[in-house]
Coordinates of C-alpha atoms and ligand atoms in Angstrom, one line a residue:
M149 CA -9.2 12.1 -35.2
P150 CA -9.3 13.8 -31.9
L151 CA -7.7 11.6 -29.2
L152 CA -8.3 11.7 -25.6
L153 CA -6.7 9.8 -22.6
H154 CA -9.1 10.7 -19.7
L155 CA -7.7 9.9 -16.3
W156 CA -10.3 9.7 -13.7
A157 CA -9.3 9.5 -9.9
L158 CA -11.5 8.6 -7.2
K159 CA -10.4 9.0 -3.6
S160 CA -12.0 7.6 -0.3
P161 CA -14.4 10.1 1.2
E162 CA -11.9 10.9 4.1
R163 CA -9.2 11.9 1.6
M164 CA -11.7 13.8 -0.7
E165 CA -12.4 16.3 2.0
T166 CA -8.6 17.1 2.3
C167 CA -8.2 17.8 -1.4
P168 CA -7.8 21.5 -2.2
P169 CA -10.1 22.7 -5.2
L170 CA -8.4 23.0 -8.5
D171 CA -7.3 26.4 -9.6
S172 CA -8.6 28.3 -12.4
E173 CA -5.6 27.5 -14.7
S174 CA -6.8 23.9 -14.8
V175 CA -7.0 23.9 -18.7
R176 CA -3.7 24.4 -20.6
V177 CA -3.1 24.4 -24.2
V178 CA 0.1 23.5 -26.1
V179 CA 0.8 23.4 -29.9
R180 CA 3.2 20.9 -31.5
S181 CA 4.0 21.2 -35.0
R182 CA 5.4 18.5 -37.1
P183 CA 8.0 18.6 -40.0
L184 CA 7.1 18.3 -43.6
N185 CA 6.5 14.8 -44.8
D186 CA 7.8 13.2 -48.0
R187 CA 4.8 14.0 -50.1
E188 CA 4.7 17.7 -48.9
K189 CA 8.7 18.0 -49.6
A190 CA 8.1 16.3 -53.1
V191 CA 5.6 19.0 -54.1
S192 CA 7.8 21.8 -52.7
S193 CA 5.2 22.9 -50.0
G194 CA 6.2 26.0 -48.3
V195 CA 6.2 26.3 -44.3
V196 CA 3.8 28.8 -43.3
L197 CA 4.3 28.4 -39.5
S198 CA 7.0 29.9 -37.3
M199 CA 7.2 29.8 -33.7
D200 CA 8.9 31.9 -30.9
L201 CA 9.5 28.8 -28.4
Q202 CA 10.6 31.3 -25.6
H203 CA 7.3 33.0 -25.7
C204 CA 5.4 30.2 -26.6
Q205 CA 3.9 32.1 -29.7
C206 CA 2.8 30.8 -33.1
F207 CA 3.1 33.0 -36.3
I208 CA 1.0 32.0 -39.3
W209 CA 2.0 33.6 -42.7
K210 CA -0.5 33.6 -45.6
P211 CA 1.2 32.1 -48.6
G212 CA 1.8 34.5 -51.4
A213 CA 1.3 37.7 -49.1
E214 CA 4.6 37.7 -47.2
D215 CA 4.4 41.3 -46.8
E216 CA 1.4 40.9 -44.7
P217 CA 1.7 40.5 -40.9
P218 CA 1.3 37.1 -39.7
K219 CA -1.6 35.9 -37.7
Q220 CA -0.2 35.7 -34.0
F221 CA -1.6 33.1 -31.2
T222 CA -0.2 32.6 -27.8
F223 CA -0.3 29.2 -26.0
D224 CA 0.9 27.6 -22.8
G225 CA 3.4 25.8 -24.6
T226 CA 5.0 25.5 -28.1
Y227 CA 6.7 22.5 -29.5
S228 CA 8.3 22.5 -33.0
G229 CA 9.4 19.5 -35.3
E230 CA 12.8 19.5 -33.4
H231 CA 11.0 18.8 -30.1
A232 CA 10.5 15.0 -29.1
T233 CA 7.5 13.6 -27.3
E234 CA 9.6 13.2 -24.3
Q235 CA 10.1 16.9 -23.6
L236 CA 6.3 17.6 -24.4
Y237 CA 5.4 14.9 -21.8
N238 CA 7.7 16.1 -19.2
E239 CA 6.8 19.8 -19.5
A240 CA 2.9 19.6 -20.4
V241 CA 1.6 16.2 -19.1
C242 CA 3.6 14.9 -16.4
P243 CA 1.9 17.4 -13.7
L244 CA -1.5 16.4 -14.9
V245 CA -0.9 12.5 -14.4
E246 CA 0.9 13.3 -11.2
G247 CA -2.3 15.2 -10.0
V248 CA -4.5 12.0 -11.0
T249 CA -2.3 9.9 -8.4
E250 CA -3.3 12.5 -5.9
G251 CA -6.8 12.4 -6.6
Y252 CA -7.6 14.9 -9.4
N253 CA -9.3 14.0 -12.7
G254 CA -7.2 14.8 -15.7
T255 CA -7.8 14.7 -19.5
I256 CA -5.2 14.9 -22.1
F257 CA -7.0 15.8 -25.6
A258 CA -5.1 15.9 -28.8
Y259 CA -6.9 17.8 -31.5
G260 CA -6.1 18.7 -35.2
Q261 CA -6.8 18.2 -38.7
T262 CA -6.0 14.9 -40.2
G263 CA -2.4 14.0 -40.5
S264 CA -1.3 16.7 -38.2
G265 CA 0.3 14.1 -35.6
K266 CA -2.1 13.6 -33.0
S267 CA -1.6 9.7 -33.1
F268 CA 2.2 10.1 -33.5
T269 CA 2.0 12.4 -30.3
M270 CA -0.4 10.1 -28.2
Q271 CA 0.5 6.7 -29.2
G272 CA 3.8 7.5 -30.7
V273 CA 6.4 5.0 -32.0
S274 CA 8.7 2.7 -30.2
E275 CA 12.1 4.2 -31.7
P276 CA 13.5 6.4 -31.1
E277 CA 12.7 6.2 -27.3
A278 CA 12.3 10.0 -27.2
Q279 CA 9.2 9.8 -29.4
R280 CA 7.3 7.2 -27.3
G281 CA 3.9 8.4 -27.0
V282 CA 2.0 10.3 -24.2
I283 CA -0.3 7.1 -23.7
P284 CA 2.5 4.7 -22.9
R285 CA 4.4 7.2 -20.8
A286 CA 1.3 8.0 -18.7
F287 CA 0.9 4.1 -18.2
E288 CA 4.4 4.0 -16.8
H289 CA 4.1 7.2 -14.8
I290 CA 0.6 5.8 -13.1
F291 CA 2.2 2.5 -12.2
E292 CA 5.3 4.0 -11.0
S293 CA 3.5 6.5 -8.8
I294 CA 1.3 3.7 -7.5
Q295 CA 4.5 1.6 -6.6
C296 CA 5.8 4.4 -4.6
A297 CA 2.7 5.3 -2.6
E298 CA 3.0 4.2 1.1
N299 CA -0.2 2.8 2.9
T300 CA -2.4 3.2 0.1
K301 CA -3.8 0.8 -2.3
F302 CA -5.0 1.6 -5.9
L303 CA -7.6 0.0 -8.0
V304 CA -6.8 0.9 -11.8
R305 CA -9.5 0.1 -14.4
A306 CA -9.4 1.0 -18.1
C307 CA -11.7 1.3 -20.8
Y308 CA -11.4 2.2 -24.4
L309 CA -14.0 3.6 -26.8
E310 CA -14.4 5.1 -30.0
I311 CA -16.8 7.7 -31.2
Y312 CA -17.3 7.4 -35.0
N313 CA -20.0 9.4 -36.9
E314 CA -21.7 10.0 -33.6
D315 CA -21.7 6.2 -32.7
V316 CA -20.2 5.1 -29.7
R317 CA -18.5 1.7 -29.6
D318 CA -16.7 -0.2 -26.9
L319 CA -13.4 -1.4 -28.5
L320 CA -12.8 -4.0 -25.5
G321 CA -16.5 -5.4 -25.5
N322 CA -17.7 -8.7 -26.4
D323 CA -19.3 -7.4 -29.5
V324 CA -17.4 -4.3 -30.8
K325 CA -20.0 -3.7 -33.4
Q326 CA -22.7 -2.8 -30.7
R327 CA -23.5 0.8 -30.6
L328 CA -23.6 2.0 -26.8
E329 CA -25.9 4.7 -25.5
V330 CA -24.5 7.8 -23.9
K331 CA -26.4 8.8 -20.6
F332 CA -26.3 12.3 -19.6
E333 CA -26.8 11.9 -15.9
H334 CA -25.2 9.7 -13.4
P335 CA -25.2 10.6 -9.8
E336 CA -21.6 10.6 -9.5
R337 CA -20.1 10.6 -12.9
G338 CA -22.2 12.9 -15.0
V339 CA -22.0 11.9 -18.5
H340 CA -21.3 8.1 -18.9
V341 CA -21.5 5.3 -21.4
R342 CA -24.0 2.3 -20.7
D343 CA -22.6 -0.9 -20.8
L344 CA -19.2 0.2 -21.3
S345 CA -16.8 -2.5 -20.3
M346 CA -14.2 -1.7 -17.5
H347 CA -11.1 -3.8 -17.0
S348 CA -8.9 -3.8 -14.1
V349 CA -5.2 -3.4 -14.8
H350 CA -2.1 -4.3 -12.6
S351 CA 0.8 -3.5 -14.8
V352 CA 2.0 -1.5 -17.5
G353 CA 2.1 -4.8 -19.6
E354 CA -1.5 -5.1 -19.1
C355 CA -2.4 -1.8 -20.2
E356 CA -0.4 -2.3 -23.3
R357 CA -2.0 -5.4 -24.3
I358 CA -5.4 -3.8 -23.7
M359 CA -4.3 -0.9 -26.0
E360 CA -3.3 -3.2 -28.7
R361 CA -6.8 -5.2 -28.4
G362 CA -8.5 -2.0 -28.8
C363 CA -6.5 -0.7 -31.5
R364 CA -7.3 -3.7 -33.6
N365 CA -11.0 -3.0 -33.3
R366 CA -10.7 0.6 -34.5
A367 CA -12.0 2.0 -37.6
V368 CA -9.5 3.3 -40.0
G369 CA -9.5 4.5 -43.4
S370 CA -7.2 6.9 -45.3
T371 CA -7.1 10.7 -46.3
L372 CA -5.2 12.6 -48.7
M373 CA -3.3 13.8 -45.9
N374 CA -2.9 10.7 -44.0
K375 CA -2.8 7.1 -45.3
D376 CA -3.3 5.6 -41.8
S377 CA -6.1 8.0 -40.7
S378 CA -8.4 6.6 -37.8
Q379 CA -10.9 9.2 -38.4
I380 CA -12.6 8.6 -35.1
I381 CA -12.4 10.1 -31.5
L382 CA -10.9 7.4 -29.0
L383 CA -11.4 7.8 -25.5
I384 CA -9.2 5.8 -23.1
L385 CA -10.5 6.3 -19.8
F386 CA -8.3 5.3 -16.5
Q387 CA -10.0 5.2 -13.4
S388 CA -7.8 4.9 -10.4
I389 CA -9.4 4.4 -6.8
C390 CA -7.4 4.9 -4.1
I391 CA -8.1 3.0 -0.9
I392 CA -6.5 3.8 2.5
Ligands
ATP479 N1 6.5 15.2 -34.5 C1 6.6 14.6 -35.7 N2 7.6 14.2 -36.1 C2 7.9 13.2 -37.2 N3 6.7 12.7 -37.9 C3 5.6 13.0 -37.5 C4 5.3 13.9 -36.2 N4 4.1 14.1 -36.2 C5 3.2 13.3 -37.1 N5 4.3 12.7 -37.9 C6 4.0 12.1 -38.9 O1 3.3 12.4 -39.8 C7 2.2 11.4 -40.3 C8 0.7 11.7 -39.8 O2 0.7 11.7 -38.4 P1 -0.7 10.7 -37.6 O3 -1.1 9.6 -38.1 O4 -0.1 11.2 -36.0 O5 -1.7 12.1 -37.8 P2 -3.2 12.3 -37.1 O6 -3.3 13.6 -36.5 O7 -3.3 11.3 -36.0 O8 -4.1 12.0 -38.3 P3 -5.6 11.4 -38.4 O9 -6.4 12.4 -37.8 O10 -5.8 11.4 -39.9 O11 -5.7 9.9 -37.8 C9 2.7 9.9 -39.6 O12 3.3 9.4 -40.6 C10 3.4 10.5 -38.5 O13 4.5 9.6 -38.5

């Protein structure tokens, strides 16, 4: 299940003109590996991945062919099972969320096979604190930045949708079973989902309640790799409008 947190910022027209354009390095890709789980340990699974954390490189070894050189990939950041979500957030996500409060759009997209740790990274766990997810950290970050902003008002709105077998459903809508239509052209927003409900949020607590409500309406199943697999694409969209 890919997981997205799309942060969409709108500024007043006066401020928009003063925003510098985004540079060409606007897409950054980091990789995170997780430790072996109990099932994998029980069947004595081997680890075929190693990382050079300093040079942000991953090496994948072919099982049974240890003499062959590994496949090598370089990323903008590498995080192993020893790294907590806190570090990943501070290094890889924090600048993007910071940019949203300054008027830039941003998307955090978690991609990987079932059971690889996308939900663990994005939603996280409440204990230990260092493993709290990217999404609750982004909620806090946004509202802390808003509180610190002087002479500026923000309107923050959230929505929560799922794409499952190409059907789009509003997890916060009155009828969560209703399939929504994706429109490909909108004068300001480009692709948008017709009739998707938007909810004004004023605090971290309100965001958490909205998340919980949406999560209850998600489609979940199980796979051989993950008993709690969600098998869907989730998009949480935050729209913050800055009014001077
Ligand atoms: N970095 C990690 N440290 C410890 N445990 C992890 C880590 N990443 C994932 N896990 C554990 O691995 C299991 C699968 O993770 P998770 O549910 O996040 O996978 P997923 O990629 O979201 O899967 P799916 O696509 O099937 O929904 C969970 O039990 C989770 O707690």
